[in-house]
């Protein structure tokens, strides 16, 4: 995998860790986060999805080339 791919994978993993920490702060109110943080969470999820989609595409190319 390329250096860029590893960077995206690391960023996605860090985003997952951040989301886990964020949601752990609201154990009794799952999904009821302050509306002020909703845009930030949405942006984080958008970056996470884009990175994971790109990584999945790279893995598919590697798998296709290995056959």
PDB file as gemmi writes it, atoms N, CA and C in Angstrom:
CRYST1    1.000    1.000    1.000  90.00  90.00  90.00 P 1                      
ATOM      1  N   UNK A   1       0.857  -1.171   0.000  1.00  0.00           N  
ATOM      2  CA  UNK A   1       0.000   0.000   0.000  1.00  0.00           C  
ATOM      3  C   UNK A   1       0.903   1.234   0.000  1.00  0.00           C  
ATOM      4  N   UNK A   2       0.458   2.272  -0.641  1.00  0.00           N  
ATOM      5  CA  UNK A   2       1.259   3.487  -0.755  1.00  0.00           C  
ATOM      6  C   UNK A   2       1.356   4.210   0.589  1.00  0.00           C  
ATOM      7  N   UNK A   3       2.306   5.121   0.669  1.00  0.00           N  
ATOM      8  CA  UNK A   3       2.467   5.936   1.880  1.00  0.00           C  
ATOM      9  C   UNK A   3       1.203   6.749   2.141  1.00  0.00           C  
ATOM     10  N   UNK A   4       0.589   7.250   1.069  1.00  0.00           N  
ATOM     11  CA  UNK A   4      -0.662   8.001   1.197  1.00  0.00           C  
ATOM     12  C   UNK A   4      -1.762   7.106   1.766  1.00  0.00           C  
ATOM     13  N   UNK A   5      -1.814   5.870   1.299  1.00  0.00           N  
ATOM     14  CA  UNK A   5      -2.806   4.916   1.798  1.00  0.00           C  
ATOM     15  C   UNK A   5      -2.617   4.636   3.277  1.00  0.00           C  
ATOM     16  N   UNK A   6      -1.362   4.450   3.693  1.00  0.00           N  
ATOM     17  CA  UNK A   6      -1.092   4.233   5.112  1.00  0.00           C  
ATOM     18  C   UNK A   6      -1.463   5.462   5.933  1.00  0.00           C  
ATOM     19  N   UNK A   7      -1.209   6.644   5.380  1.00  0.00           N  
ATOM     20  CA  UNK A   7      -1.588   7.874   6.078  1.00  0.00           C  
ATOM     21  C   UNK A   7      -3.091   7.967   6.259  1.00  0.00           C  
ATOM     22  N   UNK A   8      -3.825   7.605   5.223  1.00  0.00           N  
ATOM     23  CA  UNK A   8      -5.291   7.638   5.311  1.00  0.00           C  
ATOM     24  C   UNK A   8      -5.801   6.591   6.289  1.00  0.00           C  
ATOM     25  N   UNK A   9      -5.170   5.428   6.295  1.00  0.00           N  
ATOM     26  CA  UNK A   9      -5.568   4.385   7.233  1.00  0.00           C  
ATOM     27  C   UNK A   9      -5.319   4.836   8.675  1.00  0.00           C  
ATOM     28  N   UNK A  10      -4.191   5.466   8.916  1.00  0.00           N  
ATOM     29  CA  UNK A  10      -3.884   5.985  10.251  1.00  0.00           C  
ATOM     30  C   UNK A  10      -4.870   7.068  10.642  1.00  0.00           C  
ATOM     31  N   UNK A  11      -5.174   7.961   9.720  1.00  0.00           N  
ATOM     32  CA  UNK A  11      -6.131   9.034  10.009  1.00  0.00           C  
ATOM     33  C   UNK A  11      -7.515   8.458  10.301  1.00  0.00           C  
ATOM     34  N   UNK A  12      -7.917   7.445   9.547  1.00  0.00           N  
ATOM     35  CA  UNK A  12      -9.214   6.804   9.789  1.00  0.00           C  
ATOM     36  C   UNK A  12      -9.233   6.130  11.157  1.00  0.00           C  
ATOM     37  N   UNK A  13      -8.151   5.457  11.509  1.00  0.00           N  
ATOM     38  CA  UNK A  13      -8.072   4.811  12.825  1.00  0.00           C  
ATOM     39  C   UNK A  13      -8.140   5.855  13.935  1.00  0.00           C  
ATOM     40  N   UNK A  14      -7.435   6.960  13.760  1.00  0.00           N  
ATOM     41  CA  UNK A  14      -7.473   8.030  14.755  1.00  0.00           C  
ATOM     42  C   UNK A  14      -8.866   8.638  14.865  1.00  0.00           C  
ATOM     43  N   UNK A  15      -9.555   8.761  13.735  1.00  0.00           N  
ATOM     44  CA  UNK A  15     -10.923   9.290  13.749  1.00  0.00           C  
ATOM     45  C   UNK A  15     -11.846   8.349  14.515  1.00  0.00           C  
ATOM     46  N   UNK A  16     -11.661   7.051  14.322  1.00  0.00           N  
ATOM     47  CA  UNK A  16     -12.468   6.073  15.070  1.00  0.00           C  
ATOM     48  C   UNK A  16     -12.202   6.192  16.564  1.00  0.00           C  
ATOM     49  N   UNK A  17     -10.934   6.355  16.932  1.00  0.00           N  
ATOM     50  CA  UNK A  17     -10.587   6.526  18.345  1.00  0.00           C  
ATOM     51  C   UNK A  17     -11.232   7.778  18.916  1.00  0.00           C  
ATOM     52  N   UNK A  18     -11.208   8.863  18.142  1.00  0.00           N  
ATOM     53  CA  UNK A  18     -11.805  10.115  18.596  1.00  0.00           C  
ATOM     54  C   UNK A  18     -13.311   9.973  18.764  1.00  0.00           C  
ATOM     55  N   UNK A  19     -13.962   9.318  17.819  1.00  0.00           N  
ATOM     56  CA  UNK A  19     -15.410   9.102  17.929  1.00  0.00           C  
ATOM     57  C   UNK A  19     -15.743   8.229  19.131  1.00  0.00           C  
ATOM     58  N   UNK A  20     -14.927   7.203  19.366  1.00  0.00           N  
ATOM     59  CA  UNK A  20     -15.160   6.340  20.523  1.00  0.00           C  
ATOM     60  C   UNK A  20     -15.040   7.150  21.812  1.00  0.00           C  
ATOM     61  N   UNK A  21     -14.038   8.001  21.896  1.00  0.00           N  
ATOM     62  CA  UNK A  21     -13.864   8.855  23.068  1.00  0.00           C  
ATOM     63  C   UNK A  21     -15.034   9.814  23.215  1.00  0.00           C  
ATOM     64  N   UNK A  22     -15.448  10.413  22.118  1.00  0.00           N  
ATOM     65  CA  UNK A  22     -16.560  11.357  22.138  1.00  0.00           C  
ATOM     66  C   UNK A  22     -17.830  10.687  22.641  1.00  0.00           C  
ATOM     67  N   UNK A  23     -18.134   9.514  22.096  1.00  0.00           N  
ATOM     68  CA  UNK A  23     -19.355   8.826  22.503  1.00  0.00           C  
ATOM     69  C   UNK A  23     -19.258   8.267  23.918  1.00  0.00           C  
ATOM     70  N   UNK A  24     -18.050   7.979  24.400  1.00  0.00           N  
ATOM     71  CA  UNK A  24     -17.905   7.477  25.768  1.00  0.00           C  
ATOM     72  C   UNK A  24     -18.206   8.561  26.795  1.00  0.00           C  
ATOM     73  N   UNK A  25     -18.156   9.813  26.370  1.00  0.00           N  
ATOM     74  CA  UNK A  25     -18.471  10.929  27.264  1.00  0.00           C  
ATOM     75  C   UNK A  25     -19.971  11.059  27.495  1.00  0.00           C  
ATOM     76  N   UNK A  26     -20.770  10.361  26.707  1.00  0.00           N  
ATOM     77  CA  UNK A  26     -22.227  10.449  26.796  1.00  0.00           C  
ATOM     78  C   UNK A  26     -22.835   9.056  26.961  1.00  0.00           C  
ATOM     79  N   UNK A  27     -22.407   8.300  28.004  1.00  0.00           N  
ATOM     80  CA  UNK A  27     -22.866   6.911  28.119  1.00  0.00           C  
ATOM     81  C   UNK A  27     -24.365   6.757  28.350  1.00  0.00           C  
ATOM     82  N   UNK A  28     -24.986   7.697  29.025  1.00  0.00           N  
ATOM     83  CA  UNK A  28     -26.417   7.556  29.314  1.00  0.00           C  
ATOM     84  C   UNK A  28     -27.286   8.204  28.249  1.00  0.00           C  
ATOM     85  N   UNK A  29     -26.675   8.899  27.305  1.00  0.00           N  
ATOM     86  CA  UNK A  29     -27.425   9.619  26.281  1.00  0.00           C  
ATOM     87  C   UNK A  29     -26.923   9.246  24.893  1.00  0.00           C  
ATOM     88  N   UNK A  30     -26.866   7.974  24.607  1.00  0.00           N  
ATOM     89  CA  UNK A  30     -26.332   7.516  23.319  1.00  0.00           C  
ATOM     90  C   UNK A  30     -27.065   8.211  22.178  1.00  0.00           C  
ATOM     91  N   UNK A  31     -26.308   8.867  21.331  1.00  0.00           N  
ATOM     92  CA  UNK A  31     -26.886   9.550  20.181  1.00  0.00           C  
ATOM     93  C   UNK A  31     -27.449  10.917  20.496  1.00  0.00           C  
ATOM     94  N   UNK A  32     -27.399  11.327  21.750  1.00  0.00           N  
ATOM     95  CA  UNK A  32     -27.979  12.618  22.126  1.00  0.00           C  
ATOM     96  C   UNK A  32     -26.877  13.632  22.413  1.00  0.00           C  
ATOM     97  N   UNK A  33     -25.954  13.770  21.496  1.00  0.00           N  
ATOM     98  CA  UNK A  33     -24.860  14.718  21.669  1.00  0.00           C  
ATOM     99  C   UNK A  33     -25.361  16.144  21.531  1.00  0.00           C  
ATOM    100  N   UNK A  34     -24.640  17.043  22.126  1.00  0.00           N  
ATOM    101  CA  UNK A  34     -24.944  18.461  22.017  1.00  0.00           C  
ATOM    102  C   UNK A  34     -24.999  18.849  20.543  1.00  0.00           C  
ATOM    103  N   UNK A  35     -26.010  19.599  20.154  1.00  0.00           N  
ATOM    104  CA  UNK A  35     -26.158  19.966  18.739  1.00  0.00           C  
ATOM    105  C   UNK A  35     -25.003  20.819  18.246  1.00  0.00           C  
ATOM    106  N   UNK A  36     -24.275  21.451  19.153  1.00  0.00           N  
ATOM    107  CA  UNK A  36     -23.127  22.254  18.751  1.00  0.00           C  
ATOM    108  C   UNK A  36     -21.996  21.429  18.178  1.00  0.00           C  
ATOM    109  N   UNK A  37     -21.904  20.166  18.566  1.00  0.00           N  
ATOM    110  CA  UNK A  37     -20.812  19.331  18.056  1.00  0.00           C  
ATOM    111  C   UNK A  37     -21.237  18.508  16.845  1.00  0.00           C  
ATOM    112  N   UNK A  38     -22.511  18.535  16.493  1.00  0.00           N  
ATOM    113  CA  UNK A  38     -23.004  17.732  15.368  1.00  0.00           C  
ATOM    114  C   UNK A  38     -22.280  18.036  14.053  1.00  0.00           C  
ATOM    115  N   UNK A  39     -22.048  19.309  13.693  1.00  0.00           N  
ATOM    116  CA  UNK A  39     -21.327  19.564  12.435  1.00  0.00           C  
ATOM    117  C   UNK A  39     -19.908  18.993  12.452  1.00  0.00           C  
ATOM    118  N   UNK A  40     -19.241  19.058  13.592  1.00  0.00           N  
ATOM    119  CA  UNK A  40     -17.896  18.494  13.698  1.00  0.00           C  
ATOM    120  C   UNK A  40     -17.898  16.989  13.545  1.00  0.00           C  
ATOM    121  N   UNK A  41     -18.873  16.328  14.167  1.00  0.00           N  
ATOM    122  CA  UNK A  41     -18.991  14.875  14.047  1.00  0.00           C  
ATOM    123  C   UNK A  41     -19.308  14.505  12.602  1.00  0.00           C  
ATOM    124  N   UNK A  42     -20.193  15.252  11.964  1.00  0.00           N  
ATOM    125  CA  UNK A  42     -20.544  14.985  10.566  1.00  0.00           C  
ATOM    126  C   UNK A  42     -19.321  15.140   9.663  1.00  0.00           C  
ATOM    127  N   UNK A  43     -18.520  16.173   9.890  1.00  0.00           N  
ATOM    128  CA  UNK A  43     -17.315  16.382   9.085  1.00  0.00           C  
ATOM    129  C   UNK A  43     -16.315  15.256   9.314  1.00  0.00           C  
ATOM    130  N   UNK A  44     -16.157  14.847  10.557  1.00  0.00           N  
ATOM    131  CA  UNK A  44     -15.249  13.756  10.874  1.00  0.00           C  
ATOM    132  C   UNK A  44     -15.690  12.468  10.188  1.00  0.00           C  
ATOM    133  N   UNK A  45     -16.981  12.198  10.207  1.00  0.00           N  
ATOM    134  CA  UNK A  45     -17.504  11.001   9.549  1.00  0.00           C  
ATOM    135  C   UNK A  45     -17.303  11.070   8.033  1.00  0.00           C  
ATOM    136  N   UNK A  46     -17.432  12.264   7.460  1.00  0.00           N  
ATOM    137  CA  UNK A  46     -17.223  12.429   6.015  1.00  0.00           C  
ATOM    138  C   UNK A  46     -15.775  12.113   5.643  1.00  0.00           C  
ATOM    139  N   UNK A  47     -14.824  12.655   6.417  1.00  0.00           N  
ATOM    140  CA  UNK A  47     -13.410  12.358   6.166  1.00  0.00           C  
ATOM    141  C   UNK A  47     -13.122  10.877   6.357  1.00  0.00           C  
ATOM    142  N   UNK A  48     -13.685  10.299   7.417  1.00  0.00           N  
ATOM    143  CA  UNK A  48     -13.471   8.885   7.705  1.00  0.00           C  
ATOM    144  C   UNK A  48     -13.989   8.018   6.562  1.00  0.00           C  
ATOM    145  N   UNK A  49     -15.182   8.313   6.093  1.00  0.00           N  
ATOM    146  CA  UNK A  49     -15.768   7.534   4.992  1.00  0.00           C  
ATOM    147  C   UNK A  49     -14.924   7.672   3.724  1.00  0.00           C  
ATOM    148  N   UNK A  50     -14.481   8.886   3.412  1.00  0.00           N  
ATOM    149  CA  UNK A  50     -13.669   9.101   2.211  1.00  0.00           C  
ATOM    150  C   UNK A  50     -12.351   8.337   2.303  1.00  0.00           C  
ATOM    151  N   UNK A  51     -11.701   8.396   3.463  1.00  0.00           N  
ATOM    152  CA  UNK A  51     -10.435   7.683   3.631  1.00  0.00           C  
ATOM    153  C   UNK A  51     -10.627   6.179   3.512  1.00  0.00           C  
ATOM    154  N   UNK A  52     -11.652   5.650   4.175  1.00  0.00           N  
ATOM    155  CA  UNK A  52     -11.876   4.206   4.131  1.00  0.00           C  
ATOM    156  C   UNK A  52     -12.287   3.739   2.734  1.00  0.00           C  
ATOM    157  N   UNK A  53     -13.036   4.558   2.011  1.00  0.00           N  
ATOM    158  CA  UNK A  53     -13.406   4.221   0.636  1.00  0.00           C  
ATOM    159  C   UNK A  53     -12.163   4.159  -0.245  1.00  0.00           C  
ATOM    160  N   UNK A  54     -11.267   5.132  -0.078  1.00  0.00           N  
ATOM    161  CA  UNK A  54     -10.030   5.156  -0.860  1.00  0.00           C  
ATOM    162  C   UNK A  54      -9.146   3.960  -0.519  1.00  0.00           C  
ATOM    163  N   UNK A  55      -9.056   3.635   0.758  1.00  0.00           N  
ATOM    164  CA  UNK A  55      -8.244   2.492   1.179  1.00  0.00           C  
ATOM    165  C   UNK A  55      -8.826   1.198   0.616  1.00  0.00           C  
ATOM    166  N   UNK A  56     -10.146   1.059   0.666  1.00  0.00           N  
ATOM    167  CA  UNK A  56     -10.795  -0.140   0.122  1.00  0.00           C  
ATOM    168  C   UNK A  56     -10.511  -0.268  -1.371  1.00  0.00           C  
ATOM    169  N   UNK A  57     -10.531   0.857  -2.088  1.00  0.00           N  
ATOM    170  CA  UNK A  57     -10.231   0.844  -3.526  1.00  0.00           C  
ATOM    171  C   UNK A  57      -8.786   0.407  -3.756  1.00  0.00           C  
ATOM    172  N   UNK A  58      -7.864   0.940  -2.958  1.00  0.00           N  
ATOM    173  CA  UNK A  58      -6.455   0.561  -3.089  1.00  0.00           C  
ATOM    174  C   UNK A  58      -6.257  -0.923  -2.817  1.00  0.00           C  
ATOM    175  N   UNK A  59      -6.927  -1.434  -1.794  1.00  0.00           N  
ATOM    176  CA  UNK A  59      -6.822  -2.863  -1.472  1.00  0.00           C  
ATOM    177  C   UNK A  59      -7.385  -3.718  -2.600  1.00  0.00           C  
ATOM    178  N   UNK A  60      -8.479  -3.267  -3.207  1.00  0.00           N  
ATOM    179  CA  UNK A  60      -9.067  -4.005  -4.326  1.00  0.00           C  
ATOM    180  C   UNK A  60      -8.097  -4.043  -5.501  1.00  0.00           C  
ATOM    181  N   UNK A  61      -7.402  -2.934  -5.750  1.00  0.00           N  
ATOM    182  CA  UNK A  61      -6.421  -2.904  -6.833  1.00  0.00           C  
ATOM    183  C   UNK A  61      -5.262  -3.845  -6.539  1.00  0.00           C  
ATOM    184  N   UNK A  62      -4.807  -3.852  -5.291  1.00  0.00           N  
ATOM    185  CA  UNK A  62      -3.711  -4.743  -4.902  1.00  0.00           C  
ATOM    186  C   UNK A  62      -4.148  -6.194  -5.054  1.00  0.00           C  
ATOM    187  N   UNK A  63      -5.348  -6.495  -4.571  1.00  0.00           N  
ATOM    188  CA  UNK A  63      -5.864  -7.861  -4.664  1.00  0.00           C  
ATOM    189  C   UNK A  63      -6.015  -8.285  -6.121  1.00  0.00           C  
ATOM    190  N   UNK A  64      -6.501  -7.382  -6.955  1.00  0.00           N  
ATOM    191  CA  UNK A  64      -6.662  -7.685  -8.377  1.00  0.00           C  
ATOM    192  C   UNK A  64      -5.330  -7.916  -9.059  1.00  0.00           C  
ATOM    193  N   UNK A  65      -4.301  -7.182  -8.651  1.00  0.00           N  
ATOM    194  CA  UNK A  65      -2.977  -7.339  -9.235  1.00  0.00           C  
ATOM    195  C   UNK A  65      -2.260  -8.587  -8.767  1.00  0.00           C  
ATOM    196  N   UNK A  66      -2.665  -9.094  -7.610  1.00  0.00           N  
ATOM    197  CA  UNK A  66      -2.005 -10.270  -7.050  1.00  0.00           C  
ATOM    198  C   UNK A  66      -2.526 -11.566  -7.660  1.00  0.00           C  
ATOM    199  N   UNK A  67      -3.617 -11.481  -8.373  1.00  0.00           N  
ATOM    200  CA  UNK A  67      -4.207 -12.706  -8.953  1.00  0.00           C  
ATOM    201  C   UNK A  67      -3.552 -13.073 -10.247  1.00  0.00           C  
TER     202      UNK A  67                                                      
END                                                                             
